Amino acid sequence: MKLPEAAQENLAFLLAELDGQMSNLLAYFKEPSADGAQKVVLRAGYAHNLWSRVQAACRSATTRGKTSQSRRLLLQNVDTIARNLDQLSRLSRMALLHAEDVQRVKLLRPEAYRKVLRQVACALHEVLPALEATDGKSAIAIGQNKAEVDDFYDRMFRTYTRDMRDTRHTEDLANALLVLNEVRRMGESLQGISEALLSISIGQNVQFERYFTLRSVLSGSKVADDDLTLKPLAETRSGSAISSVSTRDKAGDLIDAVFKDGEKSKVKEERAGVKSWHAIYPGLAPRILSYEKRGQSAALLIEHLSGYTFEHALLNEGDATLAAAQSALHKTLTDIWTRTQSDDPAEMQAMKQLSARMKDVYRVHPEFDTGAARIQGVKQPAFAELLKAAEKRETQVAAPFSVYIHGDFNLDNVIYDPAERKIRFIDLHRSRYMDYVQDVSVFMVSNYRLQVQDGPVRARIGDTALGLHRMAARFARARKDTTFEYRLALGLARSFASSTRFVFDKEHARRMFLRARYLLDLALAVPDGREARLKLPIKELFGD
């Protein structure tokens, strides 16, 4: 894919400018002099002007007519490459300015810098060829220089700090440390260039470490890692990233999978959750193709599931398809709850969960954080007071049995396959034995919080939530679970209030928060021991 001529020209000029600056930088560290430093410092604006021209050319090309996703990716990452080249120019100048402040040049140890600076200069020579050839291997080689720069930084940092203990010239050594830090940041800029080149090669924005994690996961599976296609699917609120991976197995057959990586503890929980579902209810969770750990992060390669999310079915498919998806979901849940039912009582602790999340709610919606008030002389307690009282009441109404639940039962964690009329689950890191009301309340509110204001669609959303309530209520009656409705009031209050931290629309968030408060008021108004008599106005709660 061809770059705009202005972007290509100015990027080439920028690389040539950097080559000259790196040559002058190397010359300075071979023979430090004020004249040598000025050769770099006086060219402060030229690299920045060249980056500005590359950026302008890329932005102009993006706004002209229809631009494909792959072309937008190319233009965005070429701009990123140019920005990192400009940053390298700034770091070179700053390193020399700090070096000039070192009065005793021997304390700087300039000869030690030449090897690492030559590596940086050589890496820059590979940028244009790697871009023109969309060569992933050359891109990786550029990024790997960061590890060498980091090793150099660690060695020199120990040297300078040791020298500080043995000399009075701490000011010179402090300036030497500033020089060292600018050189260390050159490694970060090279990695930024590498990530941009890799992103162009793969067809999706990717981080350097994430790319290696993906390769590592692929090598541990029965798939090849050539001709790799990576597309973003989602980013979770816990920081994990999820992508679809298309590649071929060693027999040459096409394989679609899902790549998920993130904090090791979260990914380990996901793996454990998937394994537990395979043991408890086979066929519901996707297969794990490979798992790898790297330091504090980990990654999974998971079977790609046919179909689409329940949210997609709700918002985009016809009535017949949605009805079929609902029927499959209700049947699957009833079967899971029946087959996994345990006589152990379960405490949902919805109010404790909500208390822990209220700080995050108030950060997004500080207007909800109000104290007690009086309306027509009637005291309205603060929300925190309601929470405290409801938490005490909740301890008296544990579920009479446990079932195995999803644990994060949002619309987009349920997959419906219309060809087989089958439900599958994803994102299973919170699965455990628990009160089934946990999943019921989360699913119902994940419907309501959809920020779609079209009247007929809102009615459809409400009907979907009501449908799950009817199914769960039937299950509760069959199991003589008399406090189902009371626990649901608390679960819905928890989900309505806590979900507002993901809703920026002030009016929609306010409607949700008021529903949470209403439910708490309603539950607390029930006399002790009469919890089984509560009946929720579900239709009104989920209508607008």
Coordinates of C-alpha atoms in Angstrom, one line a residue:
M1 CA 0.0 0.0 0.0
K2 CA 1.5 3.3 -1.1
L3 CA 2.1 6.2 1.2
P4 CA 1.2 9.8 0.1
E5 CA 4.3 11.2 -1.7
A6 CA 4.7 14.0 0.9
A7 CA 4.7 11.6 3.8
Q8 CA 7.2 9.3 2.1
E9 CA 9.5 12.1 1.1
N10 CA 9.5 13.8 4.5
L11 CA 9.9 10.5 6.4
A12 CA 13.0 9.8 4.3
F13 CA 14.4 13.3 5.0
L14 CA 13.6 12.8 8.7
L15 CA 15.6 9.5 8.8
A16 CA 18.5 11.2 6.9
E17 CA 18.4 14.0 9.5
L18 CA 18.5 11.5 12.3
D19 CA 21.4 9.7 10.7
G20 CA 23.4 12.9 10.7
Q21 CA 22.5 13.7 14.3
M22 CA 23.5 10.2 15.4
S23 CA 26.8 10.6 13.6
N24 CA 27.4 13.9 15.4
L25 CA 26.3 12.4 18.7
L26 CA 28.8 9.5 18.2
A27 CA 31.5 12.0 17.3
Y28 CA 30.9 13.9 20.5
F29 CA 31.2 10.8 22.7
K30 CA 34.4 9.9 20.9
E31 CA 35.9 13.4 21.5
P32 CA 33.6 15.6 23.7
S33 CA 33.7 19.3 22.6
A34 CA 31.3 22.3 22.7
D35 CA 31.5 22.6 18.9
G36 CA 30.5 18.9 18.5
A37 CA 27.5 19.4 20.8
Q38 CA 26.4 22.5 18.9
K39 CA 26.2 20.6 15.6
V40 CA 23.2 18.7 17.1
V41 CA 21.7 21.3 19.4
L42 CA 21.4 24.0 16.7
R43 CA 19.3 21.7 14.5
A44 CA 16.5 21.7 17.1
G45 CA 13.6 22.6 14.9
Y46 CA 14.4 20.7 11.6
A47 CA 13.4 17.2 12.7
H48 CA 10.2 18.5 14.4
N49 CA 9.3 20.3 11.1
L50 CA 9.8 17.1 9.1
W51 CA 7.6 15.2 11.6
S52 CA 4.9 17.9 11.3
R53 CA 4.9 17.5 7.5
V54 CA 4.6 13.7 7.7
Q55 CA 1.8 14.1 10.2
A56 CA 0.0 16.6 8.0
A57 CA 0.3 14.4 4.9
C58 CA -1.0 11.4 6.8
R59 CA -4.0 13.3 8.3
S60 CA -4.8 14.8 4.9
A61 CA -4.9 11.4 3.3
T62 CA -7.1 10.0 6.0
T63 CA -9.7 12.7 5.5
R64 CA -9.8 12.5 1.7
G65 CA -12.7 10.3 0.5
K66 CA -13.3 6.8 1.8
T67 CA -10.3 5.3 3.5
S68 CA -10.0 1.6 4.1
Q69 CA -9.2 0.4 7.6
S70 CA -5.8 -1.0 6.5
R71 CA -4.9 2.3 4.9
R72 CA -5.9 4.2 8.0
L73 CA -3.7 1.8 10.0
L74 CA -0.8 2.5 7.7
L75 CA -1.1 6.3 7.9
Q76 CA -1.6 6.3 11.7
N77 CA 1.5 4.1 12.2
V78 CA 3.7 6.1 9.8
D79 CA 2.8 9.2 11.9
T80 CA 3.8 7.2 15.0
I81 CA 7.1 6.3 13.4
A82 CA 7.8 9.9 12.5
R83 CA 6.8 11.1 16.0
N84 CA 9.3 8.6 17.6
L85 CA 12.0 9.8 15.2
D86 CA 11.4 13.3 16.3
Q87 CA 11.5 12.1 19.9
L88 CA 14.9 10.5 19.2
S89 CA 16.1 13.9 17.9
R90 CA 15.0 15.6 21.1
L91 CA 16.6 13.0 23.3
S92 CA 19.9 13.4 21.4
R93 CA 19.9 17.1 22.0
M94 CA 18.9 16.8 25.7
A95 CA 21.7 14.2 26.2
L96 CA 24.2 16.6 24.8
L97 CA 22.9 19.5 26.9
H98 CA 23.3 17.5 30.1
A99 CA 26.7 16.2 28.9
E100 CA 27.9 19.8 28.5
D101 CA 27.1 20.4 32.2
V102 CA 29.5 17.7 33.3
Q103 CA 32.7 19.6 34.1
R104 CA 34.9 16.6 34.7
V105 CA 34.4 14.6 31.4
K106 CA 36.1 11.5 32.8
L107 CA 33.2 11.1 35.3
L108 CA 30.8 10.9 32.3
R109 CA 32.7 7.9 30.9
P110 CA 31.9 9.0 27.3
E111 CA 33.7 6.0 25.7
A112 CA 31.2 3.6 27.2
Y113 CA 28.3 5.2 25.2
R114 CA 29.7 4.6 21.7
K115 CA 28.6 0.9 21.4
V116 CA 25.0 1.5 22.4
L117 CA 24.7 4.7 20.3
R118 CA 26.0 2.8 17.2
Q119 CA 23.3 0.2 17.8
V120 CA 20.6 2.9 17.9
A121 CA 22.1 4.4 14.6
C122 CA 22.1 1.0 12.9
A123 CA 18.5 0.3 14.0
L124 CA 17.5 3.5 12.3
H125 CA 19.0 2.4 9.0
E126 CA 16.5 -0.5 9.0
V127 CA 13.3 1.5 9.4
L128 CA 12.7 2.5 5.8
P129 CA 13.4 -1.0 4.4
A130 CA 11.2 -2.6 7.0
L131 CA 8.4 -0.2 6.2
E132 CA 8.6 -0.7 2.4
A133 CA 8.7 -4.5 2.7
T134 CA 6.2 -4.6 5.6
D135 CA 8.9 -6.9 7.1
G136 CA 7.9 -8.2 10.6
K137 CA 11.3 -9.7 11.3
S138 CA 13.1 -6.4 10.7
A139 CA 10.6 -4.7 12.9
I140 CA 11.3 -7.1 15.7
A141 CA 15.0 -6.6 15.3
I142 CA 14.6 -2.8 15.7
G143 CA 12.5 -3.3 18.9
Q144 CA 14.9 -5.8 20.4
N145 CA 17.5 -3.0 20.7
K146 CA 15.5 -1.7 23.7
A147 CA 16.7 -4.7 25.8
E148 CA 20.4 -3.8 24.9
V149 CA 19.8 -0.2 25.8
D150 CA 18.2 -1.2 29.1
D151 CA 21.1 -3.4 30.0
F152 CA 23.5 -0.6 29.2
Y153 CA 21.4 1.7 31.4
D154 CA 21.5 -0.7 34.3
R155 CA 25.3 -1.1 34.1
M156 CA 26.0 2.6 33.9
F157 CA 23.5 3.4 36.6
R158 CA 25.4 1.1 39.0
T159 CA 28.7 2.7 37.9
Y160 CA 27.5 6.3 38.5
T161 CA 25.9 5.6 41.8
R162 CA 29.0 3.7 43.0
D163 CA 31.1 6.7 41.9
M164 CA 28.8 9.0 43.9
R165 CA 29.8 7.2 47.1
D166 CA 33.5 7.6 46.4
T167 CA 33.7 11.2 45.2
R168 CA 32.6 14.7 46.1
H169 CA 31.7 15.6 42.5
T170 CA 28.0 14.6 42.8
E171 CA 26.8 17.4 40.6
D172 CA 28.8 16.1 37.6
L173 CA 27.6 12.6 38.3
A174 CA 24.0 13.8 38.6
N175 CA 24.2 15.4 35.2
A176 CA 25.8 12.2 33.9
L177 CA 22.8 10.3 35.2
L178 CA 20.5 12.7 33.2
V179 CA 22.5 11.9 30.1
L180 CA 22.1 8.2 30.8
N181 CA 18.3 8.6 31.2
E182 CA 18.0 10.3 27.8
V183 CA 19.9 7.5 26.2
R184 CA 17.6 4.9 28.0
R185 CA 14.6 6.6 26.5
M186 CA 16.0 6.1 23.0
G187 CA 15.3 2.4 23.5
E188 CA 11.7 3.2 24.2
S189 CA 11.5 5.3 21.0
L190 CA 13.0 2.4 19.0
Q191 CA 10.4 0.1 20.5
G192 CA 7.6 2.5 19.6
I193 CA 8.9 2.5 16.0
S194 CA 9.1 -1.3 16.1
E195 CA 5.5 -1.6 17.3
A196 CA 4.3 0.7 14.5
L197 CA 6.1 -1.4 11.9
L198 CA 4.7 -4.6 13.4
S199 CA 1.2 -3.1 13.4
I200 CA 1.5 -2.3 9.7
S201 CA 2.8 -5.9 9.0
I202 CA 0.1 -7.7 11.0
G203 CA -2.8 -5.4 10.2
Q204 CA -3.7 -4.4 13.8
N205 CA -2.1 -2.1 16.4
V206 CA 0.0 -4.3 18.6
Q207 CA 2.4 -3.8 21.5
F208 CA 5.9 -5.3 21.2
E209 CA 5.6 -7.6 24.2
R210 CA 2.1 -8.6 23.2
Y211 CA 3.4 -9.7 19.8
F212 CA 5.9 -12.0 21.4
T213 CA 3.3 -13.4 23.8
L214 CA 1.1 -14.2 20.8
R215 CA 4.0 -16.0 19.0
S216 CA 4.8 -17.9 22.2
V217 CA 1.2 -19.0 22.5
L218 CA 1.0 -20.1 18.9
S219 CA 4.2 -22.1 19.2
G220 CA 2.6 -24.0 22.1
S221 CA -0.5 -24.9 20.1
K222 CA -1.1 -27.1 17.0
V223 CA -1.1 -24.1 14.7
A224 CA 1.5 -22.4 12.6
D225 CA 2.5 -18.8 13.1
D226 CA 3.0 -17.7 9.5
D227 CA 0.6 -15.6 7.5
L228 CA -0.9 -14.4 10.8
T229 CA -4.0 -12.1 10.8
L230 CA -4.9 -10.4 14.0
K231 CA -8.0 -8.3 14.5
P232 CA -9.2 -6.6 17.7
L233 CA -12.4 -7.9 19.3
A234 CA -12.5 -6.2 22.7
E235 CA -10.6 -4.7 25.7
T236 CA -11.9 -5.7 29.1
R237 CA -12.2 -3.4 32.0
S238 CA -9.6 -5.4 33.8
G239 CA -7.0 -4.5 31.2
S240 CA -7.0 -7.7 29.2
A241 CA -7.0 -7.4 25.4
I242 CA -8.9 -9.8 23.2
S243 CA -8.2 -10.4 19.5
S244 CA -9.3 -12.8 16.8
V245 CA -6.4 -14.8 15.2
S246 CA -6.6 -16.3 11.8
T247 CA -3.8 -18.7 10.8
R248 CA -3.3 -22.2 9.5
D249 CA -2.5 -25.4 11.1
K250 CA 0.5 -27.5 10.1
A251 CA -1.6 -29.3 7.6
G252 CA -2.5 -26.0 5.9
D253 CA -6.1 -25.8 7.1
L254 CA -7.5 -22.4 8.1
I255 CA -7.9 -22.0 11.9
D256 CA -9.8 -19.2 13.7
A257 CA -9.0 -18.6 17.3
V258 CA -9.3 -16.0 20.0
F259 CA -6.1 -14.6 21.6
K260 CA -6.5 -13.1 25.1
D261 CA -3.7 -11.6 27.2
G262 CA -3.3 -9.5 30.3
E263 CA -2.4 -9.6 33.9
K264 CA -1.3 -13.2 34.9
S265 CA -3.8 -13.6 37.8
K266 CA -6.8 -12.6 35.6
V267 CA -5.7 -14.9 32.7
K268 CA -5.1 -17.8 35.1
E269 CA -8.6 -17.3 36.5
E270 CA -10.0 -17.4 33.0
R271 CA -8.2 -20.6 32.3
A272 CA -9.4 -22.2 35.5
G273 CA -12.9 -21.0 34.8
V274 CA -12.9 -22.6 31.3
K275 CA -11.5 -25.9 32.8
S276 CA -14.1 -26.0 35.5
W277 CA -16.9 -25.6 33.0
H278 CA -15.5 -28.4 30.9
A279 CA -15.6 -30.7 34.0
I280 CA -19.0 -29.5 35.2
Y281 CA -21.0 -28.8 32.0
P282 CA -19.1 -30.0 28.9
G283 CA -19.7 -28.2 25.6
L284 CA -20.6 -24.8 27.1
A285 CA -17.1 -23.2 27.2
P286 CA -14.6 -22.9 24.4
R287 CA -11.6 -25.2 24.2
I288 CA -8.2 -23.8 25.3
L289 CA -5.6 -24.3 22.5
S290 CA -2.6 -22.9 24.3
Y291 CA -1.6 -21.1 27.5
E292 CA 1.7 -19.2 28.2
K293 CA 3.1 -17.1 31.0
R294 CA 5.5 -14.2 30.6
G295 CA 6.6 -12.5 33.8
Q296 CA 3.5 -10.8 35.4
S297 CA 1.4 -11.4 32.2
A298 CA -0.1 -14.4 30.6
A299 CA -2.0 -15.3 27.5
L300 CA -4.5 -17.8 26.2
L301 CA -5.3 -19.0 22.7
I302 CA -8.9 -20.1 22.8
E303 CA -11.2 -21.8 20.3
H304 CA -13.2 -19.3 18.2
L305 CA -17.0 -19.9 18.8
S306 CA -19.4 -19.7 15.9
G307 CA -22.3 -17.3 16.2
Y308 CA -22.5 -13.8 17.8
T309 CA -23.1 -12.3 21.2
F310 CA -26.5 -12.1 22.7
E311 CA -26.2 -8.3 22.6
H312 CA -25.9 -8.5 18.8
A313 CA -29.0 -10.7 18.6
L314 CA -30.9 -8.2 20.7
L315 CA -29.9 -5.1 18.8
N316 CA -29.5 -6.4 15.2
E317 CA -31.4 -9.6 14.5
G318 CA -35.1 -10.2 13.8
D319 CA -37.7 -11.1 16.3
A320 CA -37.7 -14.8 15.4
T321 CA -33.9 -15.0 15.9
L322 CA -34.0 -13.2 19.2
A323 CA -36.9 -15.4 20.4
A324 CA -34.8 -18.5 19.5
A325 CA -31.8 -17.1 21.3
Q326 CA -33.9 -16.4 24.4
S327 CA -35.4 -19.9 24.3
A328 CA -31.9 -21.5 24.1
L329 CA -30.6 -19.3 26.9
H330 CA -33.5 -20.1 29.3
K331 CA -33.2 -23.8 28.6
T332 CA -29.4 -23.8 29.0
L333 CA -29.6 -21.9 32.3
T334 CA -32.4 -24.1 33.8
D335 CA -30.4 -27.2 32.8
I336 CA -27.1 -25.8 34.4
W337 CA -28.8 -24.8 37.6
T338 CA -30.6 -28.1 37.9
R339 CA -27.5 -30.2 37.2
T340 CA -25.2 -28.2 39.4
Q341 CA -27.5 -27.6 42.4
S342 CA -25.8 -28.1 45.7
D343 CA -27.4 -28.1 49.2
D344 CA -24.9 -25.6 50.5
P345 CA -26.5 -22.1 51.2
A346 CA -25.1 -19.2 49.2
E347 CA -24.6 -15.6 50.2
M348 CA -24.5 -13.2 47.3
Q349 CA -23.2 -10.3 49.3
A350 CA -24.5 -7.8 46.8
M351 CA -24.3 -4.9 49.2
K352 CA -20.7 -5.6 50.1
Q353 CA -19.9 -5.7 46.4
L354 CA -21.6 -2.4 45.8
S355 CA -19.9 -0.7 48.8
A356 CA -16.6 -1.6 47.3
R357 CA -17.5 0.0 44.0
M358 CA -19.1 3.2 45.1
K359 CA -15.8 5.2 45.1
D360 CA -15.5 4.4 41.3
V361 CA -19.2 5.4 40.8
Y362 CA -18.6 8.7 42.5
R363 CA -15.5 9.4 40.5
V364 CA -17.6 9.2 37.3
H365 CA -20.7 10.7 38.8
P366 CA -19.8 12.9 41.8
E367 CA -23.4 14.3 41.8
F368 CA -24.6 11.0 43.2
D369 CA -22.5 11.5 46.3
T370 CA -25.1 13.4 48.4
G371 CA -25.8 13.2 52.1
A372 CA -29.2 12.9 53.8
A373 CA -32.0 15.3 52.7
R374 CA -35.5 16.3 53.6
I375 CA -38.4 16.3 51.1
Q376 CA -41.6 17.9 52.4
G377 CA -40.3 17.3 55.9
V378 CA -39.6 13.6 55.3
K379 CA -36.0 12.6 55.8
Q380 CA -34.3 10.8 52.9
P381 CA -31.2 9.0 54.2
A382 CA -27.9 9.2 52.4
F383 CA -27.2 6.3 49.9
A384 CA -24.4 5.1 52.2
E385 CA -26.9 4.7 55.0
L386 CA -29.2 2.6 52.8
L387 CA -26.3 0.4 51.8
K388 CA -25.3 -0.2 55.4
A389 CA -28.8 -1.1 56.4
A390 CA -29.4 -3.3 53.4
E391 CA -26.1 -5.1 54.0
K392 CA -27.3 -6.1 57.4
R393 CA -30.7 -7.3 56.1
E394 CA -29.0 -9.3 53.3
T395 CA -27.2 -11.6 55.8
Q396 CA -30.6 -12.9 56.9
V397 CA -31.7 -14.1 53.4
A398 CA -29.0 -16.4 52.0
A399 CA -30.0 -18.5 49.1
P400 CA -31.1 -22.0 50.3
F401 CA -28.8 -23.7 47.7
S402 CA -25.9 -23.0 45.4
V403 CA -25.5 -23.5 41.7
Y404 CA -22.5 -23.0 39.4
I405 CA -22.8 -19.5 37.8
H406 CA -21.0 -17.6 35.1
G407 CA -20.0 -14.8 37.5
D408 CA -19.9 -11.9 34.9
F409 CA -23.1 -12.6 33.0
N410 CA -23.3 -9.7 30.7
L411 CA -25.0 -9.8 27.3
D412 CA -21.6 -9.8 25.5
N413 CA -20.4 -12.8 27.4
V414 CA -23.1 -15.0 26.0
I415 CA -22.6 -16.4 22.5
Y416 CA -25.6 -17.7 20.4
D417 CA -25.0 -20.0 17.4
P418 CA -28.1 -19.7 15.2
A419 CA -27.1 -22.6 13.0
E420 CA -27.1 -25.0 16.0
R421 CA -29.5 -23.0 18.2
K422 CA -26.9 -23.3 20.9
I423 CA -25.7 -21.1 23.8
R424 CA -22.0 -20.9 24.7
F425 CA -20.2 -18.8 27.4
I426 CA -17.0 -16.7 27.3
D427 CA -15.0 -14.6 29.8
L428 CA -15.3 -17.1 32.6
H429 CA -12.8 -15.9 35.2
R430 CA -15.4 -15.3 37.9
S431 CA -17.3 -18.6 37.6
R432 CA -18.0 -20.4 40.9
Y433 CA -20.7 -21.9 43.1
M434 CA -23.0 -19.1 44.1
D435 CA -26.5 -17.8 44.4
Y436 CA -28.0 -17.9 40.8
V437 CA -29.6 -14.4 41.5
Q438 CA -26.0 -13.0 40.9
D439 CA -26.2 -14.0 37.3
V440 CA -29.9 -13.1 36.9
S441 CA -29.5 -9.5 38.2
V442 CA -26.3 -8.9 36.2
F443 CA -27.9 -10.1 32.9
M444 CA -31.1 -8.1 33.5
V445 CA -29.2 -4.8 34.1
S446 CA -26.8 -5.4 31.3
N447 CA -29.9 -5.1 29.1
Y448 CA -31.1 -1.9 30.7
R449 CA -27.8 -0.1 30.6
L450 CA -27.5 -0.4 26.8
Q451 CA -27.3 3.2 25.7
V452 CA -29.9 2.9 22.9
Q453 CA -32.8 5.4 23.2
D454 CA -34.9 4.3 20.2
G455 CA -38.4 3.5 21.6
P456 CA -39.1 0.1 19.9
V457 CA -35.6 -1.1 20.7
R458 CA -35.9 0.0 24.4
A459 CA -39.2 -2.0 24.5
R460 CA -37.3 -5.0 23.1
I461 CA -34.6 -4.6 25.7
G462 CA -37.1 -4.4 28.5
D463 CA -38.9 -7.6 27.2
T464 CA -35.6 -9.5 27.2
A465 CA -34.9 -8.6 30.8
L466 CA -38.5 -9.5 31.8
G467 CA -38.2 -12.9 30.0
L468 CA -35.2 -13.9 32.0
H469 CA -37.0 -12.8 35.2
R470 CA -40.0 -15.0 34.4
M471 CA -37.8 -18.0 33.8
A472 CA -35.8 -17.5 37.0
A473 CA -38.9 -16.9 39.0
R474 CA -40.4 -20.3 37.8
F475 CA -37.1 -22.0 38.7
A476 CA -37.3 -20.4 42.2
R477 CA -40.9 -21.5 42.8
A478 CA -40.1 -25.1 41.7
R479 CA -37.2 -25.1 44.2
K480 CA -39.2 -23.5 47.0
D481 CA -36.8 -20.6 47.0
T482 CA -39.1 -18.1 48.9
T483 CA -36.7 -15.2 49.2
F484 CA -35.7 -15.1 45.5
E485 CA -37.5 -11.8 44.8
Y486 CA -36.0 -10.1 47.9
R487 CA -32.4 -11.2 47.0
L488 CA -33.1 -10.1 43.4
A489 CA -34.1 -6.6 44.6
L490 CA -30.7 -6.3 46.3
G491 CA -28.9 -7.8 43.3
L492 CA -30.6 -5.4 40.9
A493 CA -29.8 -2.5 43.2
R494 CA -26.2 -3.5 43.2
S495 CA -26.0 -3.8 39.4
F496 CA -28.0 -0.7 38.6
A497 CA -25.8 1.5 40.8
S498 CA -22.4 -0.1 40.1
S499 CA -23.0 -0.1 36.3
T500 CA -23.3 3.7 36.2
R501 CA -19.5 3.9 36.4
F502 CA -19.5 2.6 32.8
V503 CA -22.3 5.0 31.6
F504 CA -21.2 8.6 30.8
D505 CA -24.7 9.7 29.6
K506 CA -25.8 11.6 32.7
E507 CA -29.6 11.1 32.2
H508 CA -29.3 7.4 31.6
A509 CA -26.9 7.0 34.6
R510 CA -29.4 9.0 36.8
R511 CA -32.3 6.7 35.8
M512 CA -30.2 3.7 36.8
F513 CA -29.1 5.2 40.1
L514 CA -32.6 6.2 41.1
R515 CA -33.8 2.6 40.4
A516 CA -31.0 1.4 42.7
R517 CA -32.2 3.7 45.4
Y518 CA -35.8 2.8 44.9
L519 CA -35.0 -0.9 45.2
L520 CA -33.1 -0.4 48.5
D521 CA -35.9 1.6 49.9
L522 CA -38.4 -1.1 48.8
A523 CA -36.3 -3.9 50.4
L524 CA -35.8 -2.1 53.6
A525 CA -39.5 -1.3 54.0
V526 CA -40.2 -5.0 54.2
P527 CA -40.7 -6.1 57.9
D528 CA -38.1 -8.5 59.2
G529 CA -39.2 -12.1 58.5
R530 CA -41.6 -11.1 55.7
E531 CA -39.0 -11.0 52.9
A532 CA -40.8 -13.8 51.0
R533 CA -43.8 -11.5 50.5
L534 CA -41.9 -8.9 48.4
K535 CA -43.0 -8.7 44.7
L536 CA -41.0 -6.5 42.5
P537 CA -42.6 -4.2 39.8
I538 CA -40.3 -5.7 37.2
K539 CA -42.2 -4.3 34.2
E540 CA -42.0 -0.7 35.6
L541 CA -38.3 -1.1 36.6
F542 CA -37.3 -2.1 33.0
G543 CA -39.6 0.3 31.1
D544 CA -38.8 3.9 30.3

